[in-house]
mmCIF file of C-alpha atoms in Angstrom:
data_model
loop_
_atom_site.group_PDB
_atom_site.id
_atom_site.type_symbol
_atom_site.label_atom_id
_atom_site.label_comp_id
_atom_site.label_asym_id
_atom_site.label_seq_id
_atom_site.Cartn_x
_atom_site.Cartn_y
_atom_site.Cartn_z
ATOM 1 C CA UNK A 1 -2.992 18.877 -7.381
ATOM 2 C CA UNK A 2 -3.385 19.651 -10.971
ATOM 3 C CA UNK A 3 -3.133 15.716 -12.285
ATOM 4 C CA UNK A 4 -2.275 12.518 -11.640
ATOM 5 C CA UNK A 5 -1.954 9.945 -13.906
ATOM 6 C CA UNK A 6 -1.833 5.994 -13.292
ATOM 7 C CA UNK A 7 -1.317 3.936 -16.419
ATOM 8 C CA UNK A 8 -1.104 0.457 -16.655
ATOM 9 C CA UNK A 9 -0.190 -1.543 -20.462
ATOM 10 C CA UNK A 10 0.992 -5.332 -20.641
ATOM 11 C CA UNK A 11 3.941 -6.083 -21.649
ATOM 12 C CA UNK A 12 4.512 -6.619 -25.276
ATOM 13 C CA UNK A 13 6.474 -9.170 -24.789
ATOM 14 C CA UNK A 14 4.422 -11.561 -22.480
ATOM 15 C CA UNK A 15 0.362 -10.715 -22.897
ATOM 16 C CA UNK A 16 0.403 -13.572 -20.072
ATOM 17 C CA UNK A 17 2.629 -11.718 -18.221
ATOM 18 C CA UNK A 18 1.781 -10.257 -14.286
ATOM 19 C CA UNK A 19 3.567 -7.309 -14.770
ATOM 20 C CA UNK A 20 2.449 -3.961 -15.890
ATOM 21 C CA UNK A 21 4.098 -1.006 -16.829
ATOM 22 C CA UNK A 22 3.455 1.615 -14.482
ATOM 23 C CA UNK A 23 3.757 5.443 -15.290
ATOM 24 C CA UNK A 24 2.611 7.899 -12.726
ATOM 25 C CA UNK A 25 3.079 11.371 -12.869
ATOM 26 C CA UNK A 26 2.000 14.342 -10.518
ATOM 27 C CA UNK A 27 1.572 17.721 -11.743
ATOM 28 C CA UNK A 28 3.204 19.479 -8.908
ATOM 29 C CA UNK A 29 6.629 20.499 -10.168
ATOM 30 C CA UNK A 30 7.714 17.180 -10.835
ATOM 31 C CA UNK A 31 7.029 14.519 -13.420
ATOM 32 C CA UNK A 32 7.840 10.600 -12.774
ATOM 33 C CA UNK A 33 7.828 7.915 -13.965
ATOM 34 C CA UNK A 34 7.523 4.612 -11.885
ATOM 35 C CA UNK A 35 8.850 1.139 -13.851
ATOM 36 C CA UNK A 36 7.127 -1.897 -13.298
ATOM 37 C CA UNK A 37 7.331 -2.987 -9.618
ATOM 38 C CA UNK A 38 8.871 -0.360 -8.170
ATOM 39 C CA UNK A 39 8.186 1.681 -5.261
ATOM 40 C CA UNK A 40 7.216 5.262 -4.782
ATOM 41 C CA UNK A 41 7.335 7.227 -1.455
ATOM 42 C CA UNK A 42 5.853 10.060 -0.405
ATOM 43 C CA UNK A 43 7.165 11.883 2.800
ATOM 44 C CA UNK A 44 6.382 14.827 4.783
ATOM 45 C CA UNK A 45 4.705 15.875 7.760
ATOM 46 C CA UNK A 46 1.067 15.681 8.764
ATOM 47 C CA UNK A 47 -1.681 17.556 6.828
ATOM 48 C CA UNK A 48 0.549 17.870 3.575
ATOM 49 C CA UNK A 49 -1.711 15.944 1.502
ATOM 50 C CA UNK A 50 0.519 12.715 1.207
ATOM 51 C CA UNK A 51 -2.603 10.242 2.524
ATOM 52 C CA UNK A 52 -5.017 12.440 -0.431
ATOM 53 C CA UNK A 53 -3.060 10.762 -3.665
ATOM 54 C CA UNK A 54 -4.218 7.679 -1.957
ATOM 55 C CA UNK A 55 -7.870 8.749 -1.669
ATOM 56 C CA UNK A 56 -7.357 10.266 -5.379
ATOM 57 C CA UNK A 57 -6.270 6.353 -6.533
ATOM 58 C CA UNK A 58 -9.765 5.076 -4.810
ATOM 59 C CA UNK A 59 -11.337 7.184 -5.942
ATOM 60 C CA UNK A 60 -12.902 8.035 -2.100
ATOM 61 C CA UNK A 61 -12.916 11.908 -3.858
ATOM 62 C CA UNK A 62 -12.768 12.996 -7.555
ATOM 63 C CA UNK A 63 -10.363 16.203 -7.798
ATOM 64 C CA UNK A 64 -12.036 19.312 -7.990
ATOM 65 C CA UNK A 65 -9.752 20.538 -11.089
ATOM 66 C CA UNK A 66 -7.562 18.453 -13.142
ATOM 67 C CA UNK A 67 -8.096 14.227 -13.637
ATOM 68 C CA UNK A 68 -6.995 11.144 -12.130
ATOM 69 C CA UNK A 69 -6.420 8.461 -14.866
ATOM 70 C CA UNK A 70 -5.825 4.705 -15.459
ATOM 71 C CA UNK A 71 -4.568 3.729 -18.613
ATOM 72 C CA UNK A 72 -5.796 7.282 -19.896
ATOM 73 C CA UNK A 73 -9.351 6.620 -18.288
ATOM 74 C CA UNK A 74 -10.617 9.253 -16.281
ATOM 75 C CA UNK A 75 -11.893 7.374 -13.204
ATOM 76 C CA UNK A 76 -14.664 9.489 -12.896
ATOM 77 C CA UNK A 77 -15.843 6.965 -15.970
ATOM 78 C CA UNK A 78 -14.334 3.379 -14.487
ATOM 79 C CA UNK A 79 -16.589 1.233 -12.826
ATOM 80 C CA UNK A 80 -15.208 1.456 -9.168
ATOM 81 C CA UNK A 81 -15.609 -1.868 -8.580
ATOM 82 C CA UNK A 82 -13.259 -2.648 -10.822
ATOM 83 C CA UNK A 83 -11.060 -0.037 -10.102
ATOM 84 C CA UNK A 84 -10.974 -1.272 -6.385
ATOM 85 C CA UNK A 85 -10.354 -4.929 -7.610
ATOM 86 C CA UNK A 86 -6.746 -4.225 -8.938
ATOM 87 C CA UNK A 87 -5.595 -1.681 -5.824
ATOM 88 C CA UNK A 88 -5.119 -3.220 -1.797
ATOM 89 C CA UNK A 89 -4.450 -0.830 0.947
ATOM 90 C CA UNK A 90 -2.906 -1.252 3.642
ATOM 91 C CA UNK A 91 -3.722 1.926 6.711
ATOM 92 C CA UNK A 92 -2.212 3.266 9.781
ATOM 93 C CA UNK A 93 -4.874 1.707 11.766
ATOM 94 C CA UNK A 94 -6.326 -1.949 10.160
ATOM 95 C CA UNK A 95 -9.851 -2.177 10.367
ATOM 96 C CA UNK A 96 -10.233 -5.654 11.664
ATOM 97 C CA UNK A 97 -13.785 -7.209 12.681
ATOM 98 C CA UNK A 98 -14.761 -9.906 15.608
ATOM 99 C CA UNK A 99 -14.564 -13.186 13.576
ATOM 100 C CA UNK A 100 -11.927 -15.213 13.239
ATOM 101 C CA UNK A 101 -8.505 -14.410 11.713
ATOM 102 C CA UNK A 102 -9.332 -16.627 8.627
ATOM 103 C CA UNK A 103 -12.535 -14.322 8.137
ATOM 104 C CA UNK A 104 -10.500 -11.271 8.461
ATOM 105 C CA UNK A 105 -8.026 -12.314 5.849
ATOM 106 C CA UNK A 106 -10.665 -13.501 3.156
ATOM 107 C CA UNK A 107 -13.523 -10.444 4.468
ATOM 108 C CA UNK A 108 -14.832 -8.829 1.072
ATOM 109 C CA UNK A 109 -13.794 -12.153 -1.244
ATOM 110 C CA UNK A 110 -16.270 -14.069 -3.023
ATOM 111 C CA UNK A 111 -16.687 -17.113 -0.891
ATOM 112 C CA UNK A 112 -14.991 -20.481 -1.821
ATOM 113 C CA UNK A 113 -12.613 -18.618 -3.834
ATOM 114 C CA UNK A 114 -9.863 -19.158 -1.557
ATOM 115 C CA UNK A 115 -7.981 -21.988 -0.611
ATOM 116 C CA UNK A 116 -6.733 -22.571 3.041
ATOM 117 C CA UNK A 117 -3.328 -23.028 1.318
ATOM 118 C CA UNK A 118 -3.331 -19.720 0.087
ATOM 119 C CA UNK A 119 -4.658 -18.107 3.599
ATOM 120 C CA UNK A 120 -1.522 -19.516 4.951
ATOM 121 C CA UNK A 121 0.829 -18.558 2.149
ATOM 122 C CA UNK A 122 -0.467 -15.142 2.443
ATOM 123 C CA UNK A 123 -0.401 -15.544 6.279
ATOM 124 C CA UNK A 124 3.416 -16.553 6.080
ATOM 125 C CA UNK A 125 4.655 -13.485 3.784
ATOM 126 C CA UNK A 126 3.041 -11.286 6.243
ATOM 127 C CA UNK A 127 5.222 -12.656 8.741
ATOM 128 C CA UNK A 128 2.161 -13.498 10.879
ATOM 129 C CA UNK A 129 1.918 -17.485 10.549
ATOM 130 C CA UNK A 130 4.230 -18.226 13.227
ATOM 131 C CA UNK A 131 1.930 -16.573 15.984
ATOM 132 C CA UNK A 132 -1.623 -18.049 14.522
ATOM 133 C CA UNK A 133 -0.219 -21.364 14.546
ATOM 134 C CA UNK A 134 0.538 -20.994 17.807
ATOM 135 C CA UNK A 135 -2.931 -20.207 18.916
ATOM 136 C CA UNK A 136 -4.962 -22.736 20.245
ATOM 137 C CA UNK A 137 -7.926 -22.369 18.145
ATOM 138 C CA UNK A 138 -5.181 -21.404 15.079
ATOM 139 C CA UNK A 139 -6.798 -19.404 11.873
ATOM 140 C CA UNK A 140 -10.240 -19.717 13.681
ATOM 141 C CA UNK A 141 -9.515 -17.851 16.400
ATOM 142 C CA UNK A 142 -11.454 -14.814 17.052
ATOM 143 C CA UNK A 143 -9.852 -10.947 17.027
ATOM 144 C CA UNK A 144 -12.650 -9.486 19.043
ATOM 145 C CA UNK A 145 -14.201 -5.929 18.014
ATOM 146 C CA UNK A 146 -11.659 -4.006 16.006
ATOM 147 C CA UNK A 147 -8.648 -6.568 17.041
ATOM 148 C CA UNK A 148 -9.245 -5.730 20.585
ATOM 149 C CA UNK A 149 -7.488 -9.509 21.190
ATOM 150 C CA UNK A 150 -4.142 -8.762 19.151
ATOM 151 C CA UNK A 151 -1.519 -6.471 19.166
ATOM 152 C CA UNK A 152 -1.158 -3.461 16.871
ATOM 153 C CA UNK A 153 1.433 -5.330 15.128
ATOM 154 C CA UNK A 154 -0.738 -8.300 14.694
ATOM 155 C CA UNK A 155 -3.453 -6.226 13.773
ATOM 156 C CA UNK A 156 -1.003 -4.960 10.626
ATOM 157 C CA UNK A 157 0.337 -7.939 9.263
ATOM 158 C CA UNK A 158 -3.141 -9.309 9.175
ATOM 159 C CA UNK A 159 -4.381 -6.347 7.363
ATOM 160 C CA UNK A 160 -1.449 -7.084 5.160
ATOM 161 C CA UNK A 161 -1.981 -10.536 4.594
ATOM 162 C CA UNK A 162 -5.574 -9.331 3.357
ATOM 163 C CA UNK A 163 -4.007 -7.282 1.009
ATOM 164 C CA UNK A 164 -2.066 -9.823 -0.188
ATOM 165 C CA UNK A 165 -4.619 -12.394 -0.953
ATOM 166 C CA UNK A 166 -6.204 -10.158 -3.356
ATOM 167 C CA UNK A 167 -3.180 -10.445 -5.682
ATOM 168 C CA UNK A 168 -3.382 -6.539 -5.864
ATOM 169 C CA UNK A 169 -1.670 -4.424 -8.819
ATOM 170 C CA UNK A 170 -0.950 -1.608 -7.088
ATOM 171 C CA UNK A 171 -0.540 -1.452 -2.916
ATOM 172 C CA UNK A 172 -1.241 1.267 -1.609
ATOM 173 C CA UNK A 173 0.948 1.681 2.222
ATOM 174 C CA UNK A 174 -0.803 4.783 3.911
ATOM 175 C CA UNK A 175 1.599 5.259 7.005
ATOM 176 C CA UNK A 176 1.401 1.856 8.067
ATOM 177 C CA UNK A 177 4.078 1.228 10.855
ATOM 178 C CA UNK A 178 3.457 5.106 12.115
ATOM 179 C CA UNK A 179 1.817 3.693 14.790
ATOM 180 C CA UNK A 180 3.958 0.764 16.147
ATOM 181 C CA UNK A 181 6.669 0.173 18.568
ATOM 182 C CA UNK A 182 10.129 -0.614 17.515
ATOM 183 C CA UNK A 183 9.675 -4.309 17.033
ATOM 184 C CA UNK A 184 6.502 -4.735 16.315
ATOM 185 C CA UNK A 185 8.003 -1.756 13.319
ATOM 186 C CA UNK A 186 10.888 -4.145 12.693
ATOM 187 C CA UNK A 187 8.625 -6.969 11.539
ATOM 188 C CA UNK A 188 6.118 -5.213 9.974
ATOM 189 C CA UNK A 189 8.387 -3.341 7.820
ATOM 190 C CA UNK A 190 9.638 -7.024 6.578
ATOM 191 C CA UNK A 191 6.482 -8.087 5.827
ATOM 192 C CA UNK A 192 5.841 -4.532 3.636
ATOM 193 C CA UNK A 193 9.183 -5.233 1.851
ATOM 194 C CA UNK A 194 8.067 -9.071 0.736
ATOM 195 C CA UNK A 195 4.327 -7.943 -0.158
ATOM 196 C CA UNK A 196 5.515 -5.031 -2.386
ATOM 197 C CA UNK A 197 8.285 -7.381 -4.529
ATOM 198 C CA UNK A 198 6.723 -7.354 -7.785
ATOM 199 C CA UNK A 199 4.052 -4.931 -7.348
ATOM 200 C CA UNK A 200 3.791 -1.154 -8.373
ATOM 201 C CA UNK A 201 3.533 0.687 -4.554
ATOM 202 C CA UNK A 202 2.559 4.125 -3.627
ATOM 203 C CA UNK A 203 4.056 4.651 0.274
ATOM 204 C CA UNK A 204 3.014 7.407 2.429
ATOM 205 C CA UNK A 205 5.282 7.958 5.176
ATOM 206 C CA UNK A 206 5.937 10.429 7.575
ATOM 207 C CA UNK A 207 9.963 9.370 8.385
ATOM 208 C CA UNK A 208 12.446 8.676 6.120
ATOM 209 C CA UNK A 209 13.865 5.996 7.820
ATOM 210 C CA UNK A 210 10.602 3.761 6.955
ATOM 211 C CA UNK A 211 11.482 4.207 2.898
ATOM 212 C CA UNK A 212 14.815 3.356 2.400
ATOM 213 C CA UNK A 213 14.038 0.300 0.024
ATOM 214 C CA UNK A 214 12.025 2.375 -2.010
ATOM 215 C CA UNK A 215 13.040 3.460 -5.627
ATOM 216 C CA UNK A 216 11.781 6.858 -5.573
ATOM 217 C CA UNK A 217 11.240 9.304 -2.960
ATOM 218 C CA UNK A 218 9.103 12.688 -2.800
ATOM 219 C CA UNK A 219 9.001 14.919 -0.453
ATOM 220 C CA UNK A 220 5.576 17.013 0.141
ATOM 221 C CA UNK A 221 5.212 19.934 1.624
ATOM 222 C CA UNK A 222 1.692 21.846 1.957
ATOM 223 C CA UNK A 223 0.162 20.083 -1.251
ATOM 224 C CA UNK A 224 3.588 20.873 -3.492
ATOM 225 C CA UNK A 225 6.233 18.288 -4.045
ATOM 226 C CA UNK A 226 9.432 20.213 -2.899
ATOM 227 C CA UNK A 227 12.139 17.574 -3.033
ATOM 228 C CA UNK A 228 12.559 14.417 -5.573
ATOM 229 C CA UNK A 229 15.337 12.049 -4.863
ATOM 230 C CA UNK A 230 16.259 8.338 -5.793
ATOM 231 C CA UNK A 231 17.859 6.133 -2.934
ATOM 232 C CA UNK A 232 19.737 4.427 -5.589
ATOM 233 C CA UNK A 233 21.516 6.749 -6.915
ATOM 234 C CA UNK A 234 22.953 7.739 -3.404
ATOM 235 C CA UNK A 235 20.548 11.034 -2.819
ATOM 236 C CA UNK A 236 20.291 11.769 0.547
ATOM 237 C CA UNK A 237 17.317 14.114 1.782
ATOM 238 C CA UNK A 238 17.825 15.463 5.272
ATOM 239 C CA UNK A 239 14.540 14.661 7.709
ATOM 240 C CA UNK A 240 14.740 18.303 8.678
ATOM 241 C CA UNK A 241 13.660 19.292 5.159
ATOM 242 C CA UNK A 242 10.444 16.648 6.027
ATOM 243 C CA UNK A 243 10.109 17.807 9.699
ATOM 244 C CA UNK A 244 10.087 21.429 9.134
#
């Protein structure tokens, strides 16, 4: 990867305003541009380097040549603190920890700055409230080491509600219902589509059929973005082309 580039400018129009325009563009054939809120897939098959634009946007790595920018920052000179504060991920496998659900939601938030009202707001978009009020013990009820007490699909929409609680900018979806069964998929992939509505989203899949909501789609293949395609304008990419 030879750049990437995340920029992020209020709107002119509304310096109150939650939205941010959103260009991203990845030196790898292609140029794009994402609009504010929408949604940008990558899909191909393992070991392509769809999950390493994620670690890029963290910053886990800096690139070895080229530069990953925000707002024309090189984040190699961004606090990453702050950096971190505006971006939520949400991973194949949550990493949940044996305290309660209410802990796991809130875990990395200065304390008292949320509201039990917005725990279960967040709670209900990630189509988990039904099942924790149903629990005797409710939001206090423990997960055990790594979510050893809830399913994997629990596990995900908890991890989601956590990302939604921070109010993130940009969500970042690394292959998050890879691991599920059908329903468990089903309801997870709901709770993705409500947490992503007015958000700027990077989506790494690894099957078409988990990206069909999203605006843009990009195919990667070893490191090199082979195929670029828009679901709205009736583009249809075969999964053999991601398979092969």
């Amino acid at each position: 990867m030879k750049a990437f580039y995340l920029l992020h400018k209020k709107a002119k129009s509304s310096p109150s305003s939650t939205f941010f325009e959103t260009y991203l563009r990845m030196i790898l054939y292609h140029s794009l541009i994402v609009q504010p809120g929408e949604t940008l897939a990558l899909v191909g098959p393992s070991g392509c380097g769809k999950s390493t634009v994620v670690s890029l946007l963290e910053r886990l790595y800096d690139p070895l040549d080229g530069v990953v920018a925000v707002d024309g920052n090189d984040l190699r000179e961004m606090n990453p603190t702050h950096l971190r504060s505006h971006i939520a991920l949400v991973s194949q496998e949550p990493v949940l920890f044996d305290t309660s659900i209410r802990n796991n939601i809130v875990y990395g938030l200065p304390a008292n700055s949320v509201t039990d009202d917005m725990i279960m707001e967040v709670a209900q978009r990630a189509n988990i409230h039904k099942f924790i009020s149903e629990l005797p013990d409710g939001f206090n009820t423990r997960v055990g080491e790594k979510g050893t007490q809830l399913s994997g699909g629990q596990k995900q929409r908890i991890a989601i509600a956590r990302a939604l609680i921070r109010n993130p900018k940009i969500l970042l979806l690394d292959e998050a219902t890879s691991a599920l069964d059908t329903e468990s998929e089903k309801l997870v992939q709901e709770a993705l589509d409500k947490a992503s509505k007015g958000r700027t989203c990077i989506v790494v899949a690894h099957r078409l059929s988990t990206v069909v909501n999203c605006n843009c789609i990009m195919v990667v293949k070893s490191g090199k973005i082979v195929e670029k395609a828009h679901f709205r304008e009736c583009i249809v990419i075969s999964d053999s082309i991601i398979e092969a």
